[in-house]
GROMACS .gro file of C-alpha atoms in nm:
model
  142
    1UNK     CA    1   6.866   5.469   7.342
    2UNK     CA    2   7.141   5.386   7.591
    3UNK     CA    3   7.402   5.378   7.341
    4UNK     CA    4   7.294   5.737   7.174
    5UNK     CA    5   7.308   5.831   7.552
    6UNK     CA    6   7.681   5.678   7.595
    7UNK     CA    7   7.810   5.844   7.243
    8UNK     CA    8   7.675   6.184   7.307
    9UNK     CA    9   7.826   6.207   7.677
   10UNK     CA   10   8.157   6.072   7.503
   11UNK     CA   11   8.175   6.316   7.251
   12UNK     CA   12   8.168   6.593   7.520
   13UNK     CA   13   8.447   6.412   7.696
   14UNK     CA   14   8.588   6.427   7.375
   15UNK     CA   15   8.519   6.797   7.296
   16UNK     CA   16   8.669   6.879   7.624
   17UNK     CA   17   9.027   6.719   7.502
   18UNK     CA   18   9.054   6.955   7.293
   19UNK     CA   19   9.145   7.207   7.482
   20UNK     CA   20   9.550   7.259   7.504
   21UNK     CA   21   9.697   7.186   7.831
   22UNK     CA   22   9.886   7.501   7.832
   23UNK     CA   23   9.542   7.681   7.830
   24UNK     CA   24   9.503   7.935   8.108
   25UNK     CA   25   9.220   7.801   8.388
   26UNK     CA   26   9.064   8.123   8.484
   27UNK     CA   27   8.873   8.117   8.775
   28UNK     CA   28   8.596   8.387   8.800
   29UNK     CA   29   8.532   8.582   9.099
   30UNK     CA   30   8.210   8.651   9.252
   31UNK     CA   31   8.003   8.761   9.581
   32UNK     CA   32   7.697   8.700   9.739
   33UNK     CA   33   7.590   8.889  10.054
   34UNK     CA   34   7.508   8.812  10.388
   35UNK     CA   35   7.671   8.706  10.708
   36UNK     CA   36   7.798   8.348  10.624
   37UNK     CA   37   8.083   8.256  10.417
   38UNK     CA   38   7.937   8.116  10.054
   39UNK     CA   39   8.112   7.924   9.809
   40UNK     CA   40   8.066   7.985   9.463
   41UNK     CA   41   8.041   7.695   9.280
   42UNK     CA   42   7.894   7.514   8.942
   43UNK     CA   43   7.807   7.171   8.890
   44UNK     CA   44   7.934   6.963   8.556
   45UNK     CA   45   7.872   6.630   8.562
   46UNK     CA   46   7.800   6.600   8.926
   47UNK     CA   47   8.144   6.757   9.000
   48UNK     CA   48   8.152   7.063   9.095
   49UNK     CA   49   8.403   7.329   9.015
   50UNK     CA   50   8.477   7.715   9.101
   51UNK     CA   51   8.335   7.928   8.847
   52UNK     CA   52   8.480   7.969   8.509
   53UNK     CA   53   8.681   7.602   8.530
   54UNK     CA   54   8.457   7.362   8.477
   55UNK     CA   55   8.508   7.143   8.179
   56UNK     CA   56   8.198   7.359   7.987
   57UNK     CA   57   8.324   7.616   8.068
   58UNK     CA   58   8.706   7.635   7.960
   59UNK     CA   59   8.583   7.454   7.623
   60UNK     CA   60   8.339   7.795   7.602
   61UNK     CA   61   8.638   8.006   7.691
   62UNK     CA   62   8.885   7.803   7.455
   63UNK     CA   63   8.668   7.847   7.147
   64UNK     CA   64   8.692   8.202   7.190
   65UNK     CA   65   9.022   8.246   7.260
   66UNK     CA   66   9.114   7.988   6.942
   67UNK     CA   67   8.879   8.209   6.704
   68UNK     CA   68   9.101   8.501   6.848
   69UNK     CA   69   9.399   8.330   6.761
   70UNK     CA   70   9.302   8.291   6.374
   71UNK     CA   71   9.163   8.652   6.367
   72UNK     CA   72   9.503   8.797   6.484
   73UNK     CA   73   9.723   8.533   6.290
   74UNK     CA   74   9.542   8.686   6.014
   75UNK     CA   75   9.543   9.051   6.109
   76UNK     CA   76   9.927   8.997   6.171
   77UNK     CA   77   9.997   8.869   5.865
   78UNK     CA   78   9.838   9.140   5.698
   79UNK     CA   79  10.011   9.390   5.917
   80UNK     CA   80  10.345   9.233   5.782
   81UNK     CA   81  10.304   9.304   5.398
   82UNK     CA   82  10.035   9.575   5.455
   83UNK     CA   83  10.063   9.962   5.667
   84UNK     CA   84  10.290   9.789   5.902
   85UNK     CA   85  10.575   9.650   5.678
   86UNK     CA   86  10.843   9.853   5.893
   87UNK     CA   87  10.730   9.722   6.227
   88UNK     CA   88  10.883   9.403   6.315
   89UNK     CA   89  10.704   9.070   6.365
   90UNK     CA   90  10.743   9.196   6.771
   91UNK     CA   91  10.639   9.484   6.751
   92UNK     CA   92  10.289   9.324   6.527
   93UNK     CA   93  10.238   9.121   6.772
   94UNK     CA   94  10.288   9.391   7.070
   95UNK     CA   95  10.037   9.614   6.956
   96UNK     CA   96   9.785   9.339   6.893
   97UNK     CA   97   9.860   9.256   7.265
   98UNK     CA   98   9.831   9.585   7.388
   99UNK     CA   99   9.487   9.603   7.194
  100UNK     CA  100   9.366   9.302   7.337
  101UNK     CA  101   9.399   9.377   7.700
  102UNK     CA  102   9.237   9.702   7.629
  103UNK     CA  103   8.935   9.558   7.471
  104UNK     CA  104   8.873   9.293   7.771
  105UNK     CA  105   8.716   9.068   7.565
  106UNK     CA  106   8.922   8.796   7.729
  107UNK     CA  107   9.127   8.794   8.075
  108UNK     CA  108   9.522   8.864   8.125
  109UNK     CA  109   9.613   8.531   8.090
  110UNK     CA  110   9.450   8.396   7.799
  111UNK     CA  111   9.543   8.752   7.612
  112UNK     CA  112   9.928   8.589   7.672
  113UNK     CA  113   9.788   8.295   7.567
  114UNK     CA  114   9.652   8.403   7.263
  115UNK     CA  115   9.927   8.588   7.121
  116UNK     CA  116  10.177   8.315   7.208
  117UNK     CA  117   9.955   8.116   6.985
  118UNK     CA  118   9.979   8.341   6.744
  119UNK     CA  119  10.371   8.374   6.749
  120UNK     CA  120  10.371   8.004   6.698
  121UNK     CA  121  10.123   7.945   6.450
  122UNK     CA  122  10.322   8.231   6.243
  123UNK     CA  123  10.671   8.106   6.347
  124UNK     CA  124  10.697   8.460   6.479
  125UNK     CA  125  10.930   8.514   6.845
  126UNK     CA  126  10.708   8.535   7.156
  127UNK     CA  127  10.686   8.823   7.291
  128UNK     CA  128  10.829   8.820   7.681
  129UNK     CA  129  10.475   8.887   7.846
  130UNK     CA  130  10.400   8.773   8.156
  131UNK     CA  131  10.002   8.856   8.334
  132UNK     CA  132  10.098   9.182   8.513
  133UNK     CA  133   9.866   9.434   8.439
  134UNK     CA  134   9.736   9.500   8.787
  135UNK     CA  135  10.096   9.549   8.891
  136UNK     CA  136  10.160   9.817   8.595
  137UNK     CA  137   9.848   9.990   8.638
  138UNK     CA  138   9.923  10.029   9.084
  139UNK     CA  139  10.271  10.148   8.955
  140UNK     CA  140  10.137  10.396   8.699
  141UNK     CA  141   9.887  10.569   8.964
  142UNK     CA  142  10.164  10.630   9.207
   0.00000   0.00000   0.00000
């Protein structure tokens, strides 16, 4: 029973290495009220980490974001021979950016991640994208 206990603990470790080490660590922000100062924190493997980074975690976050990656590499593709045949492989991947942030499904940094993934799975240019959005949208309100 030990051994099941060692290979199934192993395999998580393993899962875990999975995830790229250019993968965005997102740290998620929270409150909880009252007078003294709380730290928000989960516990993995009796470590504990700031929400959103423990190992668990980024795996959950990675499998999204890697399932994202095939579903636009996809899309894109189809864009390319398809309704989008004039629009450059930039531009594709642009408006699948653009899309992505709007949609929120995942945060500012692993939407760059994503379509950089995509531009390198196709071969395609990166786009130059850095995480700025809260700057654009202050600048757009004044």
């Amino acid at each position: 029973m030990n051994n099941q206990a060692s290979t199934t603990t192993s395999t998580g470790t393993e899962k875990y290495n999975q995830i790229p080490a250019d993968f965005p660590m997102t740290a998620l922000q929270g409150a909880i009220s009252g007078v003294q100062e709380k730290l928000l924190l989960t516990e993995h493997d009796g470590k504990f980490y700031p929400l959103g980074t423990s190992p668990q975690e980024r795996f959950q976050r990675w499998e999204i974001c890697d399932d994202l990656v095939r579903q636009f590499s996809e899309k894109s593709l189809g864009s390319k021979t398809g309704k989008r045949a004039h629009m450059s492989e930039v531009e594709i991947l642009q408006q699948y950016y653009e899309r992505l942030l709007k949609i929120g499904w995942v945060s500012d940094a692993e939407s760059v991640w994503v379509i950089n993934s995509v531009s390198d799975l196709l071969s395609w240019s990166k786009l130059a994208i850095r995480v700025q959005r809260a700057k654009k949208v202050n600048q757009s309100k004044t």
